[in-house]
Coordinates of C-alpha atoms in Angstrom, one line a residue:
X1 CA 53.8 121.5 170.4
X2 CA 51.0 120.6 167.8
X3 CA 51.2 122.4 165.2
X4 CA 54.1 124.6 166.3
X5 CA 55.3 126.3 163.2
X6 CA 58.8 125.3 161.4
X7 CA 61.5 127.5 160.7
X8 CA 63.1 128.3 157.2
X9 CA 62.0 131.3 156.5
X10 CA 64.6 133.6 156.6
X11 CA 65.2 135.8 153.2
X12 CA 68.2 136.9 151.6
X13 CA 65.6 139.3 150.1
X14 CA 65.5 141.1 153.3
X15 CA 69.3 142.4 153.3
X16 CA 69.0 145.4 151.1
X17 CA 66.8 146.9 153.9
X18 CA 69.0 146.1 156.1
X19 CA 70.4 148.5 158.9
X20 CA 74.2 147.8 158.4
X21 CA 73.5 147.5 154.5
X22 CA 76.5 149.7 152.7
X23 CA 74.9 153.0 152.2
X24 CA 71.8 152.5 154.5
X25 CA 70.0 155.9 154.7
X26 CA 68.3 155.0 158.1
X27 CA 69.0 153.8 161.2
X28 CA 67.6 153.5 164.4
X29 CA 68.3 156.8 165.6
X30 CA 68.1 158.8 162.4
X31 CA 64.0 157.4 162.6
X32 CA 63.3 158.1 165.5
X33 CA 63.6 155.0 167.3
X34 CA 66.2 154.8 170.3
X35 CA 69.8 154.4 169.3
X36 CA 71.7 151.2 170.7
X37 CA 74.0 153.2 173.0
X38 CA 71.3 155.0 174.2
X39 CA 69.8 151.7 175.6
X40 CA 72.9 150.7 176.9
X41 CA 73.4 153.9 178.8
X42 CA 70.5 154.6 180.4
X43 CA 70.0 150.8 181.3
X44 CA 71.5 150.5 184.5
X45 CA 70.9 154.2 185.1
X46 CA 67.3 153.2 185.5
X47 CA 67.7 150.2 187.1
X48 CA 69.2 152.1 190.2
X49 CA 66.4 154.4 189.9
X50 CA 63.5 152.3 190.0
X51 CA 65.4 150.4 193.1
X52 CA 62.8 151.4 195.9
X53 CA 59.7 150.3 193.2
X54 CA 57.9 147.4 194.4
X55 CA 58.9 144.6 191.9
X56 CA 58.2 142.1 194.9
X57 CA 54.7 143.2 194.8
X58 CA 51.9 140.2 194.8
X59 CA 49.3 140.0 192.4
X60 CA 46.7 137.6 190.5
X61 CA 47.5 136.4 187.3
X62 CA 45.5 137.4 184.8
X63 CA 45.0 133.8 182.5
X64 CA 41.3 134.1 182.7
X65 CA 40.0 135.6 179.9
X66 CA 43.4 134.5 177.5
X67 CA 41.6 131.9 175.4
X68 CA 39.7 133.7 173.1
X69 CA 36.4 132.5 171.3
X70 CA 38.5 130.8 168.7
X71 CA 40.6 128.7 171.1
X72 CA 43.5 131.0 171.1
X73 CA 46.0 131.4 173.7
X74 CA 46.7 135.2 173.2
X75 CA 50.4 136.2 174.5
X76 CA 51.2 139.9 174.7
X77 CA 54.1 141.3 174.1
X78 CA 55.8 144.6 174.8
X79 CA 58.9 145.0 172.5
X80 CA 59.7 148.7 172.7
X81 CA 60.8 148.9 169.3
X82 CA 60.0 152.1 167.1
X83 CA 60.2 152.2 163.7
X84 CA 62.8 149.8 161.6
X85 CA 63.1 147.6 164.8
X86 CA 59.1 147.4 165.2
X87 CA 58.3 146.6 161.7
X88 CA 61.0 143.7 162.2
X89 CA 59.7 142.5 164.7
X90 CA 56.0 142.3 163.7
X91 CA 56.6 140.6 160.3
X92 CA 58.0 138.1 162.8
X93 CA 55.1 138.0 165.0
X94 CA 52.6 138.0 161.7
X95 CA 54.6 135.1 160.4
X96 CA 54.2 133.4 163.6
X97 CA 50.0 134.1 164.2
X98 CA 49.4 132.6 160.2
X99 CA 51.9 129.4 161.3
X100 CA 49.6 128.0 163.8
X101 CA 45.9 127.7 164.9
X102 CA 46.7 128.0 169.1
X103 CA 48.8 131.2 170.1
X104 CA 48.1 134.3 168.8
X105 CA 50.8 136.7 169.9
X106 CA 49.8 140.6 170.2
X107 CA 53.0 142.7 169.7
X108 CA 51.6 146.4 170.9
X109 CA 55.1 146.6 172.1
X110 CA 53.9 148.4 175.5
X111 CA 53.5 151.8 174.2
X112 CA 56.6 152.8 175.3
X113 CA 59.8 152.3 174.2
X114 CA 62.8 150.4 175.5
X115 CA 63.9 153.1 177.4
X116 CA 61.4 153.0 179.2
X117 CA 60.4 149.5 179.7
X118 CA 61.8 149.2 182.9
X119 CA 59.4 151.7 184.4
X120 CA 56.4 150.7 182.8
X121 CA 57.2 146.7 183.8
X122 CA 57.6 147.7 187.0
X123 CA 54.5 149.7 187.3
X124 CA 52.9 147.2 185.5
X125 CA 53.6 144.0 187.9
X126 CA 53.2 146.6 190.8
X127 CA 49.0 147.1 189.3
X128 CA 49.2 143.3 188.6
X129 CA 48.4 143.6 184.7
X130 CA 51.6 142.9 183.4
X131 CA 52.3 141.3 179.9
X132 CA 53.6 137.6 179.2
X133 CA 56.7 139.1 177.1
X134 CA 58.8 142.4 178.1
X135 CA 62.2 143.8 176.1
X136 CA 64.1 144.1 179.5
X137 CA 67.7 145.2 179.4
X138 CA 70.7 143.0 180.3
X139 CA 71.8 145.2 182.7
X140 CA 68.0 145.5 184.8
X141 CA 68.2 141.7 184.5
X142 CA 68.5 141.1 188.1
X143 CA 66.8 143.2 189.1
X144 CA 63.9 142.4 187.5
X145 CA 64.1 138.3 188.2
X146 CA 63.1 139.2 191.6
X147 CA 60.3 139.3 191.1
X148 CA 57.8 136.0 191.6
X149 CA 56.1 136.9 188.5
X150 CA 59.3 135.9 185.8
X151 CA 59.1 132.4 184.7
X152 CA 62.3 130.2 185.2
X153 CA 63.1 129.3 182.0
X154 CA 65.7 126.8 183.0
X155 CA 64.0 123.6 182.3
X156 CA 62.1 125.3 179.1
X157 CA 65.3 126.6 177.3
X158 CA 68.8 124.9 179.0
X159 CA 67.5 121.6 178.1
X160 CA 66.5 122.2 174.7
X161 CA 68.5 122.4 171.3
X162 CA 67.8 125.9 171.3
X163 CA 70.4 126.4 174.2
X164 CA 73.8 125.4 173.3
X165 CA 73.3 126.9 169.7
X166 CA 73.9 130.1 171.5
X167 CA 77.2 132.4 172.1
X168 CA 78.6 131.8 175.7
X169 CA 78.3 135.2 176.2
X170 CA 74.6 135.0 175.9
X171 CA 73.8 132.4 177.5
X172 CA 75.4 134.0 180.2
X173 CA 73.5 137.1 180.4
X174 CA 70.6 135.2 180.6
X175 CA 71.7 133.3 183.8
X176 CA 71.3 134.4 187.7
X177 CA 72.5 131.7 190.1
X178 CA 72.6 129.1 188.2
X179 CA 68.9 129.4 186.3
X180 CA 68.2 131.1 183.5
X181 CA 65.9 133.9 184.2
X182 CA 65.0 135.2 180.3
X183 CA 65.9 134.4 176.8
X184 CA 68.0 136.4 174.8
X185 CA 66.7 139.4 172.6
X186 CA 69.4 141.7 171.5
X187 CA 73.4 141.2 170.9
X188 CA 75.9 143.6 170.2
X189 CA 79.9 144.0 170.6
X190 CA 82.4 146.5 171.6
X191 CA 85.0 147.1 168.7
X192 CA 87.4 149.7 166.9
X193 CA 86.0 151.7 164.1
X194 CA 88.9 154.0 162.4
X195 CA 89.0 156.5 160.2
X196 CA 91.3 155.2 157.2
X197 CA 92.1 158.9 155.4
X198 CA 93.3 160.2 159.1
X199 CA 95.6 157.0 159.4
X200 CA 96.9 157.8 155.7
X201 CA 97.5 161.4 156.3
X202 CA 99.2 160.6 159.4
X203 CA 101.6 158.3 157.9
X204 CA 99.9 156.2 160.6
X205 CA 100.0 152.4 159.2
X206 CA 96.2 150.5 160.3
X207 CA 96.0 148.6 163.1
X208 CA 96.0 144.7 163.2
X209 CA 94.4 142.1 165.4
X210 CA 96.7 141.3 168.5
X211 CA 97.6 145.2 168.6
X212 CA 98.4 146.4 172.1
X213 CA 97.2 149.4 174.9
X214 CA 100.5 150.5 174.2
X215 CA 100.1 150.7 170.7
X216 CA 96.7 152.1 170.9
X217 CA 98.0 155.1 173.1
X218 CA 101.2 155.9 170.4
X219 CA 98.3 155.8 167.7
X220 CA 95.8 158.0 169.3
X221 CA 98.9 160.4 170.0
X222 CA 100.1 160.5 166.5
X223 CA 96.8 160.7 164.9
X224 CA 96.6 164.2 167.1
X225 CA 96.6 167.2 165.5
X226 CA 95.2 170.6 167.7
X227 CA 96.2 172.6 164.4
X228 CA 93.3 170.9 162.8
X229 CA 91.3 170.2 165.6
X230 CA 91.8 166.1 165.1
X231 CA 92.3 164.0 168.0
X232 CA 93.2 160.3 168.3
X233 CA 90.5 158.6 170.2
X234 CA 87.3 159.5 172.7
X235 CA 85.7 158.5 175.8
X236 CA 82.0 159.1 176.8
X237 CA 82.8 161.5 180.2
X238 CA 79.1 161.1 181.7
X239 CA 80.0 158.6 184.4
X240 CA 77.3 156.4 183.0
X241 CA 77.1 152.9 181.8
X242 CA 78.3 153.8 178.2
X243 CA 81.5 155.2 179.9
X244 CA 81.9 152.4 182.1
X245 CA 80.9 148.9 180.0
X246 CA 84.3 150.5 177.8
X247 CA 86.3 149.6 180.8
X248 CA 85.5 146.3 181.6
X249 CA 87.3 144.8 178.4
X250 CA 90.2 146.1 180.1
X251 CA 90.1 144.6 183.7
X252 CA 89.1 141.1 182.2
X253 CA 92.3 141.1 179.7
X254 CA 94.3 141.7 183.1
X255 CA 92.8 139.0 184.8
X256 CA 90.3 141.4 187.2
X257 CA 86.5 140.3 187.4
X258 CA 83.6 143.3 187.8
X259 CA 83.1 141.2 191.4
X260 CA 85.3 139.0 193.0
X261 CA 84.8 134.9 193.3
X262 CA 83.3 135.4 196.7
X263 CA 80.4 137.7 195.7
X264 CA 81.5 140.5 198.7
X265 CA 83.8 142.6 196.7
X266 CA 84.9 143.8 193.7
X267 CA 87.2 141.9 191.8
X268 CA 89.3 144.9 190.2
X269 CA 91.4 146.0 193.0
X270 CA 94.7 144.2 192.1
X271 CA 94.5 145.7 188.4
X272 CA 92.1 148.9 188.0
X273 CA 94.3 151.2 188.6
X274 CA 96.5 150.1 185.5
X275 CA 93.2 149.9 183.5
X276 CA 92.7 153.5 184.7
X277 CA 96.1 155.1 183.9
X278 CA 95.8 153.5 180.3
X279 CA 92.9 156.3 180.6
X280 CA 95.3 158.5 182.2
X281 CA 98.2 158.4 179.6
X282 CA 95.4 159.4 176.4
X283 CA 94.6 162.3 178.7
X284 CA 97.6 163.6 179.8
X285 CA 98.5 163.5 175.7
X286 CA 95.2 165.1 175.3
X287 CA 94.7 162.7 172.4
X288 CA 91.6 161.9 174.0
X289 CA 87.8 163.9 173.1
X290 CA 85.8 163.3 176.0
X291 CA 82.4 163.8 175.7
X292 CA 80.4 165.7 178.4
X293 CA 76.9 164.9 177.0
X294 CA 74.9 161.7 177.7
X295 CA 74.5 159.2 174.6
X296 CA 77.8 159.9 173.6
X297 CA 76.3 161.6 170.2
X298 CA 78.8 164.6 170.2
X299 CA 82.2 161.7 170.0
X300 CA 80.1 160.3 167.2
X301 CA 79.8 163.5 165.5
X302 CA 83.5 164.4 165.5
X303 CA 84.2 161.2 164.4
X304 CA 81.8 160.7 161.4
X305 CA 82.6 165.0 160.7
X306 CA 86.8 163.4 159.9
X307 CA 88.0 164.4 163.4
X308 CA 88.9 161.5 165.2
X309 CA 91.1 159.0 164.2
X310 CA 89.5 156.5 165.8
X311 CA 86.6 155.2 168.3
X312 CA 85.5 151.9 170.4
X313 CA 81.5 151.5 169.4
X314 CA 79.2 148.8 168.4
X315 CA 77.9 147.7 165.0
X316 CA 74.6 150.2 165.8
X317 CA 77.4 153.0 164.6
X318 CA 77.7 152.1 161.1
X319 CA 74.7 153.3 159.1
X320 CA 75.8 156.4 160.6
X321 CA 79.5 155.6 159.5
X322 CA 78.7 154.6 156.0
X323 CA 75.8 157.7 155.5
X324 CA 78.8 160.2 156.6
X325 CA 80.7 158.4 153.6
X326 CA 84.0 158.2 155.7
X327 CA 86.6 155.9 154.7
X328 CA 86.8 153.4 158.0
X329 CA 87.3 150.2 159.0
X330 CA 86.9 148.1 162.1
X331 CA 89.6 146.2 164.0
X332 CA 89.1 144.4 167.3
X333 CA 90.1 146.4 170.7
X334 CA 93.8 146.4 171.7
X335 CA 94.9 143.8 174.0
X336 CA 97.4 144.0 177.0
X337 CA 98.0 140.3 177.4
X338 CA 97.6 139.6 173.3
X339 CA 94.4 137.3 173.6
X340 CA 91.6 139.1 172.1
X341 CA 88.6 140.4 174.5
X342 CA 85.5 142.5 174.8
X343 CA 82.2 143.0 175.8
X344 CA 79.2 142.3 174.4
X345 CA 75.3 143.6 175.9
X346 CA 72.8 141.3 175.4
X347 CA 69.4 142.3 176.2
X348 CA 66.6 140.2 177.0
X349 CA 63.0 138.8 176.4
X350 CA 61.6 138.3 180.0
X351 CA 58.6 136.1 180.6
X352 CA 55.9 137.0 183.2
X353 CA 53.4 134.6 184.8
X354 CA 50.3 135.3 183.9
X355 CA 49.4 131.0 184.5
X356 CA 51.0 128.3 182.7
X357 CA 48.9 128.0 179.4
X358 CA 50.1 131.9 178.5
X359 CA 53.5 131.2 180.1
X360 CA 53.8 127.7 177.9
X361 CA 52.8 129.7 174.7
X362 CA 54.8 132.4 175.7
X363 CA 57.9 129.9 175.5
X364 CA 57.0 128.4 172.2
X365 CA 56.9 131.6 170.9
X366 CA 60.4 132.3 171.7
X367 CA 62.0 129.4 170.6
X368 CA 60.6 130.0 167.4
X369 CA 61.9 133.1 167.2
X370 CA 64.8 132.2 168.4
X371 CA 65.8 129.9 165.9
X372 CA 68.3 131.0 163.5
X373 CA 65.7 130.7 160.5
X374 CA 63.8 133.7 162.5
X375 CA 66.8 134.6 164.3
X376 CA 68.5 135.9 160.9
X377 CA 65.9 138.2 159.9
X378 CA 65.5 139.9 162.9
X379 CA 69.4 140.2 162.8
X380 CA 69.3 141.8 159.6
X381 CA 66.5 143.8 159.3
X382 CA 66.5 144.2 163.4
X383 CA 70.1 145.5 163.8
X384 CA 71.4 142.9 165.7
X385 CA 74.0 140.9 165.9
X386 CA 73.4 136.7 165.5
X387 CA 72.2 135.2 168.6
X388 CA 73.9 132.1 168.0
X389 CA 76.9 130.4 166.4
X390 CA 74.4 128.8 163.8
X391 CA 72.8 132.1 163.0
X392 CA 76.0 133.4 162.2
X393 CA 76.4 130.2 159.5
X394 CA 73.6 130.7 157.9
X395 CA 74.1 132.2 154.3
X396 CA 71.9 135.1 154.4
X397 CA 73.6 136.6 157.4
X398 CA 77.6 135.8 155.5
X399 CA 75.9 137.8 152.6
X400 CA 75.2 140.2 154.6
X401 CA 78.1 140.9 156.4
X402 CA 79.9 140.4 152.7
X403 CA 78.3 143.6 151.9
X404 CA 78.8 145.5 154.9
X405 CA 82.5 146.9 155.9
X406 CA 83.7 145.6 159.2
X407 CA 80.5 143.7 160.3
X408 CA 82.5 140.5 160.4
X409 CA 85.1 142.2 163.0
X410 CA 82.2 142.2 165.2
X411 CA 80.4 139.3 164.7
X412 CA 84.0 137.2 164.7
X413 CA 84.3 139.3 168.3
X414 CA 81.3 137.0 170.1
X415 CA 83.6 134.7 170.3
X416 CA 85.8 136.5 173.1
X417 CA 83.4 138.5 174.2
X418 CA 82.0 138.1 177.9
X419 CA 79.0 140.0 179.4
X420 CA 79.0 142.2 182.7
X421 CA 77.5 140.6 185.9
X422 CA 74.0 139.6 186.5
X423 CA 74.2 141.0 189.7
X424 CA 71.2 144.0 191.7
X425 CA 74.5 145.3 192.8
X426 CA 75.9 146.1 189.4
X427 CA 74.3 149.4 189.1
X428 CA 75.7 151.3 192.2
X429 CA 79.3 149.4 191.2
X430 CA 78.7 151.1 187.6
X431 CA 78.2 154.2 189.1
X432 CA 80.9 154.3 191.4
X433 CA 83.4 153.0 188.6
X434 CA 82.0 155.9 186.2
X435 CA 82.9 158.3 188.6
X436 CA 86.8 157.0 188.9
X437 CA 86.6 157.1 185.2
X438 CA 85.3 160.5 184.8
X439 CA 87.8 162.1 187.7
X440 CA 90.9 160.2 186.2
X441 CA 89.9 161.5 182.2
X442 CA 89.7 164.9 183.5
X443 CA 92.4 165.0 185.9
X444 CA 90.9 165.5 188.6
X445 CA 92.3 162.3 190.5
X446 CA 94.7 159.8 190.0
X447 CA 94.3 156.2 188.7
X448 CA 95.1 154.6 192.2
X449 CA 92.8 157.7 194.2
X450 CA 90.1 157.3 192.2
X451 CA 90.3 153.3 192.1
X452 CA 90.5 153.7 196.0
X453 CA 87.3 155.6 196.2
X454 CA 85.4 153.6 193.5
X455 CA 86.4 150.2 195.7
X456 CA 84.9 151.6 198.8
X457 CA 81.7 152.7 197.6
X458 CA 81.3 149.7 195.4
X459 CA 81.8 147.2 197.9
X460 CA 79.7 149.1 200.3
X461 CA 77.2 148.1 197.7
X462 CA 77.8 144.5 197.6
X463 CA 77.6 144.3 201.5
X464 CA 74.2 144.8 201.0
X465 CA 71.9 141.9 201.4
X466 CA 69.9 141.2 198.8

């Protein structure tokens, strides 16, 4: 490693900039940058539209030419980030370039954002100038890793004290048959966020850790009101992957999997149709708002406009929460089984092969960053959630969340929450499972119709060989 720079220099400056800091005026999506749900929605949406691009494509590495006059190893890296999240991440990469004398790392951040990544990594390897570092997103994982030109980072980062340091969840994510494919980027969890002043008008009492389905439904019904236009609860009614990553909690706490042990089918039969009618029973009380628009931004509206009592989102919400001044809190979801569970939708940092000196300094650039000293700031002034169990020690990140209404909820949720599938097949499973969704919150079909439709198409999908 040479001179490979140290950690320790995270900031407890850095919190009042924050992105979850109490009364935050910007976030990612008031600046222009690409809201968290946004990512997650139109992830696996892309992946099964880029699925005829020609990832598989051969082409020369292009080392020659990446030591500059100086000696440098230059490493380039496409972040998509805009705005709060790209100034993050280049203090990061600044810090990095004055630590050391041999890798100089170029964060243009692709000139697109993460959106779009996918596209422009695929075009990319397809023209065989493709960058050493890409923001790829959990869900185009696989997709992606087949591809000769991503480095196996099993031996680099499974072997290392880097590794265990992280959630389970993560490290999962990160993991296609048994290798690990990328290193982790971006963490996030599914939680409850509720509107305290509806609850007390109500006559409602709050809801506690360990709640159940049951009482979640009886809430969302009471919290009700068509007088005043107020309803209990929402659901994103798209069919996408922001409708369908909600369910998922759901079939795990009943035992299901997304795809069964054997890798041919899916592993939901025995208990998505229960999932589904807990969808079915908010409908038919028409306590649920279920948004028709991609991105979900109108369910967030209603909520942070006082009316919806309350909503399942991730931490990205609450600058939004806390510059709409509404009295909320966060709780974890509802359980049927009373063990806690949710999902959480890491994203990743992918490494290309562009020869092994890049690919090396490529590595030693992550692991840096990766360490909860860097780790921490880009948490905090990143918007996202610790990477690892020692980040989420470290005092500048407990300040932080000291200061921030319901951040711990989430955070203390990495520790139940599991990822969805690493899988090429997961997209066309997503899809069919959003439609089942969609038909059963509408009304259109009942839990164990729509289930029986999902099932066929998906495992249609997983017949494919791959």
């Amino acid at each position: 490693m040479g001179d490979a720079p140290g950690g320790g220099t995270g900031s407890a400056g850095t919190d009042t900039t924050g992105l979850w800091a109490r009364g935050a005026r910007s976030s990612p999506r008031h600046s222009g940058g690409p809201s968290r749900r946004h990512l997650l929605h139109t992830g696996a949406a892309l992946a099964a539209g880029a699925a005829s691009a020609p990832l598989l494509a051969g082409c020369a590495s292009s080392e020659a030419g990446s030591v500059g006059p100086d000696g440098r190893i230059t490493v380039e890296m496409w972040h998509g980030q805009a705005d709060t999240g790209r100034k993050a991440i280049q203090s990061l990469v600044d810090d990095f370039n004055r630590r050391q004398s041999r890798i100089r790392v170029d964060a243009g951040g692709g000139g697109v954002v993460a959106d779009a990544m996918l596209q422009k990594v695929t075009a990319a390897l397809a023209a065989g100038s493709y960058p050493d570092i890409a923001l790829i997103f959990g869900a185009d994982l696989a997709r992606v890793a087949r591809s000769p030109r991503v480095v196996d980072l099993t031996d680099t980062l499974r072997d290392t004290p880097y590794w265990p340091r992280l959630w389970g969840s993560v490290r999962e994510a990160v993991t296609l048959n048994g290798k690990v494919r990328a290193a982790p980027a971006v963490l996030d969890t599914l939680c409850v966020v509720y509107n305290r002043k509806l609850f007390r008008q109500a006559g409602v009492p709050y809801p506690k850790p360990g709640w159940t389905w049951d009482d979640f439904i009886r809430t969302a019904r009471l919290l009700t009101d068509p007088g005043r236009g107020t309803f209990g609860t929402s659901w994103p009614g798209t069919g996408d992957e922001d409708t369908v990553w909600r369910l998922w909690p759901l079939v795990w706490d009943l035992g299901g999997e997304v795809i069964a042990p054997d890798g041919h089918s899916i592993g939901f039969k025995d208990v998505g149709e229960r999932a589904l009618a807990t969808l079915a029973r908010l409908a038919a009380d028409r306590s649920v708002y279920v948004d028709p628009k991609p991105g979900s931004e109108q369910m967030h509206q209603v909520f942070i406009g006082g009316r919806m009592g309350m909503m399942a989102t991730g931490p990205w919400e609450l600058p939004d929460i806390v510059a709409g001044k509404v009295d909320y809190d966060v709780v974890a979801p509802p359980t049927y089984s009373g063990r806690p569970c949710t999902i959480s939708g890491p994203d990743t940092w992918t490494v290309f092969d562009n020869g092994p000196a890049r690919s090396r300094a490529a590595v030693e650039f992550l692991r840096w960053l990766g360490d909860p000293a860097q780790d921490v700031r880009w948490a905090v002034n990143g918007g996202s959630l610790p990477l690892s169990t020692a980040t989420a020690r470290r005092p500048e990140w407990r300040g932080y969340e000291g200061r921030t209404t319901g951040l711990p909820v989430f955070t203390t949720a990495l520790s139940t929450a599991r990822v969805r599938p690493v899988h090429p097949a997961y997209p066309q499973i997503s899809q069919a499972v959003g439609e089942a969704i969609v038909a059963v919150l509408l009304g259109r079909s009942s839990p164990a119709e729509a289930l029986r439709t999902c099932a066929e198409k998906a495992d249609a999908a997983l017949l494919i060989p791959r």
